[in-house]
Coordinates of C-alpha atoms in Angstrom, one line a residue:
Chain A
M1 CA 9.2 -39.2 119.8
T2 CA 9.4 -36.2 123.2
T3 CA 5.4 -36.0 122.2
I4 CA 5.2 -39.8 122.5
R5 CA 7.3 -39.5 125.8
T6 CA 5.8 -36.9 127.5
L7 CA 2.2 -38.8 127.3
V8 CA 3.6 -42.1 128.7
V9 CA 5.0 -40.3 131.8
A10 CA 1.9 -38.3 132.0
Y11 CA 0.2 -41.4 132.0
L12 CA 1.8 -42.8 135.0
V13 CA 2.0 -40.2 136.8
L14 CA -2.3 -40.2 136.2
Q15 CA -2.2 -44.2 137.2
F16 CA -0.5 -43.3 140.3
G17 CA -2.2 -39.5 141.1
L18 CA -5.5 -41.3 141.2
G19 CA -4.3 -44.4 143.8
V20 CA -3.2 -41.3 146.5
F21 CA -6.8 -39.7 145.1
V22 CA -8.4 -42.9 146.0
Y23 CA -6.5 -43.2 149.5
L24 CA -7.4 -39.9 150.5
R25 CA -11.3 -40.1 149.2
R26 CA -12.1 -43.4 150.1
R27 CA -9.5 -45.1 152.6
A28 CA -10.3 -48.2 152.9
K29 CA -12.1 -49.7 156.5
G30 CA -10.8 -53.6 156.6
S31 CA -9.3 -56.3 154.3
A32 CA -12.4 -56.9 152.7
D33 CA -13.3 -53.2 152.2
Y34 CA -9.6 -52.8 150.3
V35 CA -9.8 -56.5 148.1
V36 CA -13.1 -56.7 147.2
A37 CA -14.9 -53.1 147.7
R38 CA -17.8 -55.2 148.2
G39 CA -20.9 -53.3 147.3
S40 CA -18.9 -50.5 145.5
L41 CA -18.8 -51.4 141.4
G42 CA -21.8 -50.4 139.5
M43 CA -21.8 -51.7 136.3
F44 CA -19.9 -49.6 134.1
V45 CA -17.3 -49.9 136.3
L46 CA -17.5 -53.0 136.5
G47 CA -17.2 -53.9 133.2
G48 CA -14.1 -51.7 132.6
T49 CA -12.4 -53.7 135.3
I50 CA -13.5 -56.1 134.0
A51 CA -12.7 -56.5 130.3
A52 CA -9.2 -54.0 131.7
T53 CA -7.9 -57.2 133.5
Q54 CA -9.1 -58.9 130.6
L55 CA -7.4 -57.7 127.7
S56 CA -3.5 -57.8 128.2
S57 CA -0.6 -57.3 126.1
A58 CA -1.3 -60.5 124.6
T59 CA -4.1 -58.6 123.6
A60 CA -2.4 -55.0 122.5
L61 CA 0.5 -57.0 120.7
G62 CA 0.5 -60.3 120.7
D63 CA -4.0 -60.9 119.0
V64 CA -2.2 -58.1 116.9
A65 CA 0.5 -59.9 115.3
W66 CA -1.7 -63.8 115.2
T67 CA -4.5 -61.8 113.5
A68 CA -1.7 -60.6 110.8
A69 CA -0.2 -64.5 110.4
Y70 CA -2.8 -66.4 110.8
G71 CA -6.0 -63.8 109.1
I72 CA -9.6 -63.1 110.0
G73 CA -10.8 -66.4 111.4
Y74 CA -9.0 -66.4 114.2
Y75 CA -10.4 -64.3 116.3
F76 CA -14.1 -64.6 114.5
L77 CA -14.3 -68.2 115.7
V78 CA -12.0 -67.4 119.0
W79 CA -13.9 -64.7 120.2
P80 CA -17.3 -65.8 121.1
F81 CA -16.0 -68.9 123.4
L82 CA -14.1 -66.6 125.6
W83 CA -17.7 -65.0 125.8
L84 CA -19.4 -68.9 125.9
G85 CA -16.6 -69.0 129.2
Y86 CA -17.9 -65.0 131.2
W87 CA -21.3 -66.6 130.0
I88 CA -21.2 -70.1 131.7
S89 CA -19.1 -68.1 134.7
A90 CA -22.1 -65.5 134.7
K91 CA -25.3 -68.8 135.1
W92 CA -23.2 -71.0 137.3
V93 CA -20.5 -69.0 139.7
A94 CA -21.5 -65.0 139.6
R95 CA -24.5 -64.9 141.0
K96 CA -24.0 -67.8 143.6
M97 CA -19.9 -66.1 144.5
H98 CA -21.6 -62.3 144.7
A99 CA -24.0 -64.0 146.7
F100 CA -21.9 -65.5 149.5
G101 CA -19.0 -62.4 149.6
E102 CA -22.3 -60.5 150.5
R103 CA -23.7 -62.9 153.7
A104 CA -20.9 -64.6 154.8
G105 CA -18.2 -62.0 154.1
G106 CA -15.9 -63.8 151.3
I107 CA -13.3 -62.0 150.0
T108 CA -11.4 -64.0 148.2
I109 CA -11.7 -67.5 145.7
P110 CA -9.9 -70.1 148.3
D111 CA -12.5 -68.5 150.5
L112 CA -15.5 -69.9 148.6
L113 CA -14.0 -73.0 148.0
A114 CA -12.9 -73.3 151.6
A115 CA -17.2 -72.9 152.9
R116 CA -18.4 -75.2 150.3
Y117 CA -16.4 -78.1 150.7
D118 CA -16.2 -77.5 154.3
S119 CA -12.2 -77.4 154.4
Q120 CA -10.7 -74.5 156.2
R121 CA -6.7 -75.3 155.7
L122 CA -6.9 -78.3 153.6
V123 CA -9.3 -77.5 150.3
R124 CA -7.8 -73.5 150.7
G125 CA -4.6 -74.4 150.7
I126 CA -4.0 -76.2 147.9
A127 CA -6.3 -73.1 145.6
A128 CA -4.2 -70.7 147.4
G129 CA -1.1 -72.5 146.8
I130 CA -2.0 -72.3 142.5
L131 CA -3.0 -69.8 142.3
L132 CA 0.3 -68.3 144.1
I133 CA 2.4 -70.5 142.5
G134 CA 0.8 -70.4 138.4
F135 CA 0.5 -65.7 138.6
L136 CA 3.8 -64.9 140.2
F137 CA 4.8 -66.3 136.4
D138 CA 2.3 -64.5 134.8
F139 CA 3.6 -61.1 136.8
G140 CA 7.3 -61.7 136.4
V141 CA 6.6 -61.9 132.6
Q142 CA 3.4 -59.4 132.7
F143 CA 6.1 -56.5 134.3
R144 CA 8.9 -57.9 132.3
A145 CA 7.4 -56.7 128.8
A146 CA 6.9 -53.5 129.9
G147 CA 9.9 -53.3 131.7
L148 CA 11.8 -53.7 127.6
V149 CA 8.8 -52.0 125.8
M150 CA 9.9 -49.5 128.2
G151 CA 13.0 -49.3 128.5
D152 CA 13.4 -49.3 124.6
L153 CA 10.9 -46.4 124.4
F154 CA 12.8 -44.2 127.3
G155 CA 16.3 -45.8 126.1
M156 CA 16.5 -46.9 130.0
K157 CA 18.3 -49.9 131.6
Q158 CA 15.5 -52.5 131.7
V159 CA 16.2 -53.1 135.1
L160 CA 15.1 -49.3 135.7
A161 CA 12.3 -49.4 133.8
V162 CA 11.0 -52.3 135.6
I163 CA 11.4 -50.6 138.2
I164 CA 10.2 -47.1 137.6
A165 CA 7.1 -49.6 136.4
A166 CA 6.2 -51.3 140.0
V167 CA 6.5 -48.1 142.0
V168 CA 4.0 -46.9 140.2
F169 CA 1.3 -49.9 140.3
L170 CA 2.7 -51.4 143.2
G171 CA 1.9 -47.7 145.0
Y172 CA -1.8 -47.3 143.4
T173 CA -2.2 -51.2 144.3
Y174 CA -1.3 -50.3 147.8
L175 CA -2.7 -47.4 148.0
G176 CA -6.0 -47.8 147.1
G177 CA -6.7 -51.6 146.6
L178 CA -9.7 -53.0 144.4
L179 CA -11.1 -49.1 144.4
S180 CA -7.9 -48.1 142.9
I181 CA -7.7 -50.7 140.2
A182 CA -10.7 -50.1 139.1
Y183 CA -11.2 -46.3 138.6
N184 CA -7.5 -47.2 137.1
D185 CA -8.9 -50.2 134.8
V186 CA -11.8 -47.9 133.5
I187 CA -9.1 -45.2 132.2
Q188 CA -7.4 -47.8 130.8
I189 CA -10.0 -50.1 128.6
C190 CA -11.9 -46.4 127.2
L191 CA -8.3 -44.9 126.1
F192 CA -7.6 -48.4 124.7
V193 CA -10.9 -48.4 122.7
V194 CA -10.1 -44.5 121.5
A195 CA -6.1 -45.9 120.6
Y196 CA -7.4 -48.6 118.6
V197 CA -10.2 -47.4 117.4
V198 CA -8.7 -44.4 116.6
G199 CA -5.3 -46.5 115.4
A200 CA -7.2 -49.0 113.1
F201 CA -8.6 -46.1 110.4
F202 CA -4.5 -45.1 110.8
A203 CA -3.1 -48.4 110.0
V204 CA -6.1 -49.1 107.3
H205 CA -5.5 -45.3 105.5
S206 CA -1.7 -45.8 105.8
A207 CA -2.2 -49.3 103.9
G208 CA -4.4 -47.8 100.8
G209 CA -8.0 -48.4 102.9
V210 CA -10.2 -51.0 102.5
S211 CA -10.4 -52.2 99.2
S212 CA -6.7 -51.7 98.7
I213 CA -5.7 -54.2 101.9
S214 CA -8.3 -57.1 100.4
A215 CA -6.6 -57.0 97.0
A216 CA -3.4 -56.8 98.8
L217 CA -3.7 -60.2 100.8
Q218 CA -6.2 -61.7 98.3
K219 CA -2.7 -61.7 96.4
Q220 CA -1.0 -63.4 99.0
D221 CA -3.1 -65.4 100.6
A222 CA -7.3 -65.4 100.3
S223 CA -7.2 -68.4 103.5
L224 CA -6.9 -64.6 105.3
L225 CA -10.4 -63.2 105.1
N226 CA -11.7 -67.2 105.1
L227 CA -14.0 -66.5 108.4
F228 CA -13.6 -70.3 108.9
G229 CA -10.0 -70.7 109.1
S230 CA -7.1 -70.1 107.1
H231 CA -3.8 -72.1 105.5
G232 CA -1.9 -71.0 108.9
L233 CA -5.0 -71.9 111.3
G234 CA -7.0 -74.9 110.7
F235 CA -10.8 -75.1 112.0
W236 CA -10.3 -77.4 114.3
T237 CA -7.6 -75.6 115.6
L238 CA -9.7 -72.2 115.7
I239 CA -12.2 -74.6 117.8
G240 CA -9.8 -76.4 120.0
L241 CA -8.3 -73.2 120.7
G242 CA -11.9 -71.7 121.6
I243 CA -13.0 -74.4 123.6
S244 CA -9.1 -74.0 125.5
I245 CA -10.3 -70.2 125.9
T246 CA -14.2 -71.3 127.4
L247 CA -12.3 -72.5 130.1
Q248 CA -9.7 -70.8 130.8
F249 CA -12.7 -68.0 131.6
I250 CA -15.2 -69.5 133.1
S251 CA -12.7 -69.2 136.2
Y252 CA -9.9 -66.5 135.3
P253 CA -9.3 -65.6 139.4
V254 CA -8.2 -62.0 138.8
D255 CA -11.3 -61.2 137.0
T256 CA -13.3 -63.8 139.7
M257 CA -12.2 -62.0 142.4
K258 CA -14.1 -59.0 141.2
F259 CA -17.9 -60.3 141.5
Y260 CA -17.3 -60.3 144.5
S261 CA -17.9 -55.9 144.5
A262 CA -20.8 -55.4 142.7
K263 CA -23.4 -53.7 143.9
N264 CA -26.0 -56.3 143.1
R265 CA -26.8 -58.8 140.7
R266 CA -28.2 -56.8 138.1
H267 CA -25.0 -55.1 137.9
L268 CA -23.4 -57.6 137.6
L269 CA -24.7 -59.6 135.0
S270 CA -25.2 -56.0 133.3
G271 CA -21.0 -55.2 134.1
I272 CA -20.3 -58.1 132.3
G273 CA -21.9 -57.6 129.1
I274 CA -20.3 -54.0 129.5
A275 CA -16.5 -56.0 129.4
F276 CA -18.5 -57.8 126.4
V277 CA -19.4 -54.5 124.4
F278 CA -15.5 -53.2 125.0
Q279 CA -13.9 -56.5 123.9
G280 CA -15.6 -56.7 121.0
V281 CA -14.8 -52.7 120.1
I282 CA -11.4 -53.4 121.0
A283 CA -11.0 -57.1 118.9
F284 CA -13.0 -55.0 115.9
A285 CA -9.9 -52.8 116.1
V286 CA -7.6 -55.0 116.6
I287 CA -8.6 -57.4 113.2
A288 CA -8.0 -54.0 111.4
I289 CA -4.7 -52.7 112.4
G290 CA -3.7 -56.5 111.9
L291 CA -4.6 -57.1 108.1
A292 CA -3.8 -53.8 107.6
G293 CA 0.0 -54.6 108.8
R294 CA -0.4 -57.9 106.6
A295 CA -0.9 -55.4 103.5
L296 CA 1.7 -53.6 104.6
H297 CA 4.3 -56.4 105.5
P298 CA 4.1 -59.8 103.2
R299 CA 7.1 -61.1 104.4
W300 CA 7.3 -60.6 107.8
T301 CA 6.6 -63.7 110.8
V302 CA 4.4 -64.0 113.7
D303 CA 7.3 -62.7 116.0
Q304 CA 8.1 -59.9 114.1
F305 CA 4.4 -58.7 113.6
D306 CA 4.6 -58.9 117.6
N307 CA 6.1 -55.0 116.8
L308 CA 3.4 -54.2 114.6
V309 CA 1.5 -51.8 116.9
P310 CA 4.6 -50.1 118.4
T311 CA 5.9 -49.8 114.1
F312 CA 2.7 -48.3 113.4
A313 CA 2.9 -45.7 116.4
L314 CA 6.5 -44.7 116.0
T315 CA 5.9 -45.0 112.5
S316 CA 2.2 -43.9 110.7
F317 CA 0.5 -42.4 113.7
P318 CA 0.7 -38.4 114.0
P319 CA 3.0 -38.2 117.3
L320 CA -0.2 -37.6 119.5
L321 CA -2.2 -41.2 118.9
G322 CA 1.0 -43.1 118.5
G323 CA 2.3 -41.7 122.3
L324 CA -1.8 -42.6 123.5
V325 CA -0.9 -46.3 122.0
M326 CA 2.1 -46.7 123.2
A327 CA 0.8 -45.8 126.9
I328 CA -2.2 -48.3 126.5
V329 CA 0.1 -51.4 125.9
I330 CA 2.1 -50.6 128.7
G331 CA -1.6 -50.3 131.1
A332 CA -2.5 -53.2 129.8
V333 CA 0.4 -55.1 131.1
M334 CA -0.2 -52.4 134.9
A335 CA -3.9 -53.5 134.5
V336 CA -3.6 -57.0 134.8
S337 CA -0.3 -57.0 136.9
S338 CA -2.1 -54.7 140.1
S339 CA -5.4 -57.2 140.0
I340 CA -2.8 -60.1 140.3
L341 CA -0.8 -58.7 142.9
L342 CA -3.5 -57.9 144.9
T343 CA -5.5 -61.6 143.7
L344 CA -2.3 -63.0 145.3
G345 CA -1.3 -60.4 148.0
S346 CA -4.7 -61.7 149.8
A347 CA -4.5 -64.9 149.1
L348 CA -1.3 -64.5 151.4
I349 CA -2.6 -63.2 154.4
N350 CA -6.3 -64.2 154.3
D351 CA -5.4 -67.3 152.6
L352 CA -2.5 -69.4 154.1
Y353 CA -0.7 -66.8 156.3
I354 CA -3.8 -65.9 158.7
P355 CA -5.7 -69.8 158.5
L356 CA -2.5 -71.3 159.6
A357 CA -0.1 -68.6 161.7
K358 CA -2.3 -66.2 163.4
P359 CA -6.5 -67.6 163.4
H360 CA -6.6 -65.2 165.6
M361 CA -5.6 -62.3 163.9
P362 CA -8.3 -59.4 165.1
P363 CA -9.8 -57.9 161.9
E364 CA -8.5 -54.2 162.5
K365 CA -4.8 -55.9 162.0
R366 CA -6.2 -57.1 159.0
L367 CA -5.5 -54.9 156.5
G368 CA -2.7 -54.2 157.2
A369 CA -1.7 -57.7 157.1
T370 CA -2.7 -57.9 153.3
R371 CA -0.8 -54.5 152.1
I372 CA 2.1 -56.3 153.3
G373 CA 1.1 -59.2 151.5
V374 CA 0.6 -56.8 148.4
L375 CA 4.6 -56.0 148.9
I376 CA 5.2 -58.8 149.3
I377 CA 4.2 -60.2 146.2
G378 CA 4.7 -56.8 144.6
A379 CA 8.7 -57.1 145.0
A380 CA 9.2 -61.4 144.4
G381 CA 7.3 -60.2 140.7
T382 CA 10.0 -57.7 140.4
L383 CA 12.8 -60.3 141.3
F384 CA 10.8 -62.9 139.3
S385 CA 10.4 -60.0 135.7
F386 CA 14.5 -60.4 136.1
V387 CA 14.6 -64.3 135.3
N388 CA 14.1 -65.2 131.3
L389 CA 11.7 -67.3 131.9
G390 CA 11.1 -68.5 128.1
A391 CA 8.6 -66.1 125.5
I392 CA 6.6 -64.3 127.1
A393 CA 3.0 -64.9 125.6
T394 CA 3.9 -69.1 125.9
V395 CA 4.7 -68.3 129.9
I396 CA 0.3 -66.5 130.2
N397 CA -0.8 -69.4 128.1
N398 CA 0.4 -71.8 130.0
V399 CA -0.9 -70.8 133.2
L400 CA -3.7 -69.4 132.1
Q401 CA -4.7 -73.3 131.4
V402 CA -3.0 -74.8 134.4
L403 CA -5.5 -72.2 136.2
A404 CA -8.4 -73.4 133.9
A405 CA -7.7 -76.9 134.4
S406 CA -7.3 -76.3 138.8
F407 CA -11.1 -74.3 139.0
A408 CA -12.9 -75.1 136.2
V409 CA -14.5 -77.9 137.3
T410 CA -13.8 -77.0 141.0
L411 CA -15.7 -74.1 140.8
L412 CA -18.5 -75.4 138.3
F413 CA -19.7 -78.2 139.7
G414 CA -19.7 -77.2 143.3
M415 CA -22.4 -74.1 142.5
S416 CA -23.9 -76.0 139.8
S417 CA -23.9 -79.4 142.3
R418 CA -24.4 -80.8 145.7
K419 CA -22.7 -83.8 145.0
P420 CA -19.0 -82.7 144.7
N421 CA -17.1 -83.2 148.3
R422 CA -13.3 -81.8 149.4
L423 CA -11.9 -85.3 148.0
G424 CA -13.2 -84.7 144.9
A425 CA -12.3 -80.8 144.5
V426 CA -8.8 -81.6 145.5
L427 CA -7.9 -84.5 143.7
S428 CA -9.8 -82.4 140.8
M429 CA -7.4 -79.2 142.0
V430 CA -4.1 -80.8 141.6
G431 CA -5.4 -83.4 138.7
G432 CA -5.9 -80.6 136.7
A433 CA -2.5 -78.3 137.3
A434 CA -0.8 -82.0 136.9
G435 CA -2.5 -82.4 133.9
V436 CA -1.7 -79.4 131.7
A437 CA 2.0 -79.7 133.3
L438 CA 2.6 -83.1 132.8
W439 CA 1.3 -82.1 128.7
I440 CA 3.4 -79.3 128.5
L441 CA 6.5 -81.2 129.3
L442 CA 5.5 -83.8 126.7
G443 CA 5.3 -80.6 124.1
S444 CA 1.6 -80.3 123.5
P445 CA 0.9 -84.1 121.2
W446 CA -1.2 -83.4 118.4
G447 CA -1.0 -80.2 118.6
L448 CA -3.5 -80.3 121.9
A449 CA -4.1 -78.0 124.5
P450 CA -2.5 -78.3 128.0
S451 CA -6.2 -77.4 129.0
L452 CA -8.2 -79.9 127.4
P453 CA -6.3 -83.4 129.1
G454 CA -6.2 -81.0 132.0
F455 CA -9.6 -80.3 132.1
A456 CA -10.7 -83.8 131.6
L457 CA -8.4 -85.2 134.4
S458 CA -9.6 -82.6 136.6
I459 CA -13.4 -83.9 136.0
L460 CA -12.5 -87.8 136.5
G461 CA -10.9 -86.4 140.2
M462 CA -14.0 -85.2 141.1
I463 CA -15.6 -87.9 140.4
I464 CA -13.4 -90.5 142.0
G465 CA -13.8 -88.3 144.5
I466 CA -17.5 -88.1 144.4
R467 CA -17.4 -92.0 144.5
L468 CA -14.9 -92.0 147.6
G469 CA -15.7 -89.6 149.9
H470 CA -17.4 -88.4 152.5
P471 CA -20.5 -85.7 151.4
V472 CA -20.6 -82.2 152.3
P473 CA -22.6 -81.5 155.3
E474 CA -25.9 -80.4 154.7
P475 CA -25.0 -75.9 156.5
N476 CA -22.5 -75.7 154.0
L477 CA -24.3 -77.0 151.0
H478 CA -27.1 -75.0 152.6
A479 CA -25.4 -71.6 151.8
F480 CA -25.3 -72.2 148.4
F481 CA -28.1 -74.0 147.3
P482 CA -30.5 -72.6 149.4
S483 CA -34.7 -74.5 149.0
S484 CA -35.7 -71.5 151.1
Q485 CA -35.1 -67.5 151.6
A486 CA -35.2 -68.2 155.8
T487 CA -32.7 -71.0 155.4
V488 CA -30.2 -68.6 153.4
N489 CA -30.7 -66.7 155.9
T490 CA -29.7 -68.8 159.5
Q491 CA -27.4 -71.1 157.3
M492 CA -25.2 -68.0 155.9
A493 CA -24.7 -67.2 159.8
A494 CA -23.3 -71.3 160.3
T495 CA -21.0 -70.2 157.2
E496 CA -20.1 -67.2 158.6
G497 CA -18.8 -68.8 162.0
A498 CA -17.3 -71.1 159.5
L499 CA -15.4 -68.3 158.2
G500 CA -14.3 -65.8 161.1
E501 CA -15.3 -62.4 161.2
D502 CA -12.8 -59.7 159.5
Chain B
M1 CA -14.1 -62.6 100.4
S2 CA -13.5 -59.5 100.4
L3 CA -12.4 -57.6 103.8
G4 CA -15.4 -55.5 103.8
I5 CA -18.4 -58.2 103.8
A6 CA -15.9 -60.6 106.3
L7 CA -15.8 -57.3 109.1
G8 CA -19.1 -56.7 108.2
V9 CA -20.4 -60.2 109.0
T10 CA -17.5 -60.4 112.3
A11 CA -19.5 -57.2 113.7
V12 CA -23.3 -58.5 113.0
V13 CA -22.5 -62.2 114.7
W14 CA -20.4 -60.4 117.4
A15 CA -23.8 -58.2 118.2
I16 CA -25.7 -61.1 118.1
C17 CA -23.7 -62.8 120.7
I18 CA -23.5 -59.7 122.4
A19 CA -27.5 -59.0 122.2
A20 CA -28.4 -62.6 122.6
Y21 CA -26.4 -62.3 126.3
F22 CA -27.8 -58.9 127.8
I23 CA -31.2 -60.8 126.8
W24 CA -30.3 -63.5 128.9
A25 CA -28.2 -61.2 131.8
A26 CA -32.2 -59.6 132.0
A27 CA -34.0 -62.5 132.8
A28 CA -31.8 -63.8 134.9
T29 CA -31.8 -60.7 136.7
R30 CA -36.4 -60.8 136.7
R31 CA -35.7 -64.2 138.3
D32 CA -33.5 -63.3 140.5
I33 CA -35.5 -60.8 141.9
E34 CA -38.8 -62.4 141.7
G35 CA -37.4 -65.7 142.9
G36 CA -35.9 -63.5 146.4
A37 CA -39.9 -61.5 146.8
K38 CA -41.2 -64.9 146.8
G39 CA -38.2 -65.9 149.1
S40 CA -39.3 -63.3 151.2
E41 CA -43.0 -63.8 151.8
R42 CA -42.3 -67.1 153.3

């Protein structure tokens, strides 16, 4: 246990130290540098940070539990839908977003939507508001998860564990901004791969090897090895789940923000592919650990399987590996939470406070204001983590579905067609969020994922808006649908004026 | 289906998905560069 605790402490010190290192070596020159580190991330770092932000504690613990409970089909079928979501984003959103960032100085998603829909206050305000409300819940429960794991591991009170975790990741985010987050994420994802791949070998070995696991699962329930669904989760349920996941990752805001940071478009598209490789390797290890756990614990429920990884780490793995796995579980929470913190801090200051209260704030003061925004969000999230908002996986899933239904249509349609307009964007975002919330309140009838009716309402809102609203002015559209390079340069200058300077 | 076969099929299908993405990304990057060059000529 001492080795495990030492490794976890060493990992937390490493993360904080990296934030201090980035602060001392490459201090941010402005809020854009701090929030998106424009043009700084090569494909490997970009891929690492995208994967680390997507692979939260939900993967490290929850997906292992689902694979153990429902079999290999859950991952085999659903994981490619995740990549489909990223591919749609890469094809229609990422490159235009990157170009917009380079030419017009955009640093947030509301920046992009405000310019595309010619609405510096309404569309920007609604987008920022949905991000803030949705992610604050996510942030609170992720943080709560870190507190629970650390509290159990060190035998300390949850309040103290949460405060220690907060000091570490709030510290490295406050000091180094996106660059610090990205470097920490790369270390996290590399250690995640090593810990889970080696952990999978030990888990399979402790269950008697591949043949023994296979025989045990055939005896328990042969459908656990069916690639197209099991008795617990059938084919069509998995397809519905997969579509919902595709929608979530077309516009996963904390990953989408990082498209601004790529060195160039080659690094941007390749970086997304490198994220797939990290995700694929870890997912494969998750399957092996989950099925080995199922062979060893045939009577466990899905809730009990949530403890499968910590159980392996503390009882079956060598101390060094066990410590690494526990550090990774806590690090997974920190990776997501730090990206959320920066996204929300910049949304609070750059999309709400400055446009609404201080539109003439000089550029040199915006960096300090953004850092204060990060601190405010960090404090709010820490307080939120002390409130029991419900099961961790359920809250995270609900938040992701609200965000998916709010932003997928507005971003995807807005970047791929000239027709979507301001009214359409407003109705689409509000309709999507309201549709998901309503479906959750109704108890998700017919087992349908809430993002699906939310997405349908979001599309309906966009269509109504296009019919009833006014077209977006040409200068705004030219920024995203150039007829020639010369036009782009001219019209981007017009958009720059609308965005203000930073 | 045995676990070995299930894992093998998963690895192959996922590898094809990722390879297909990289092929698309390379083609899209090439088109972007060519498009940019033509735009500059104008």
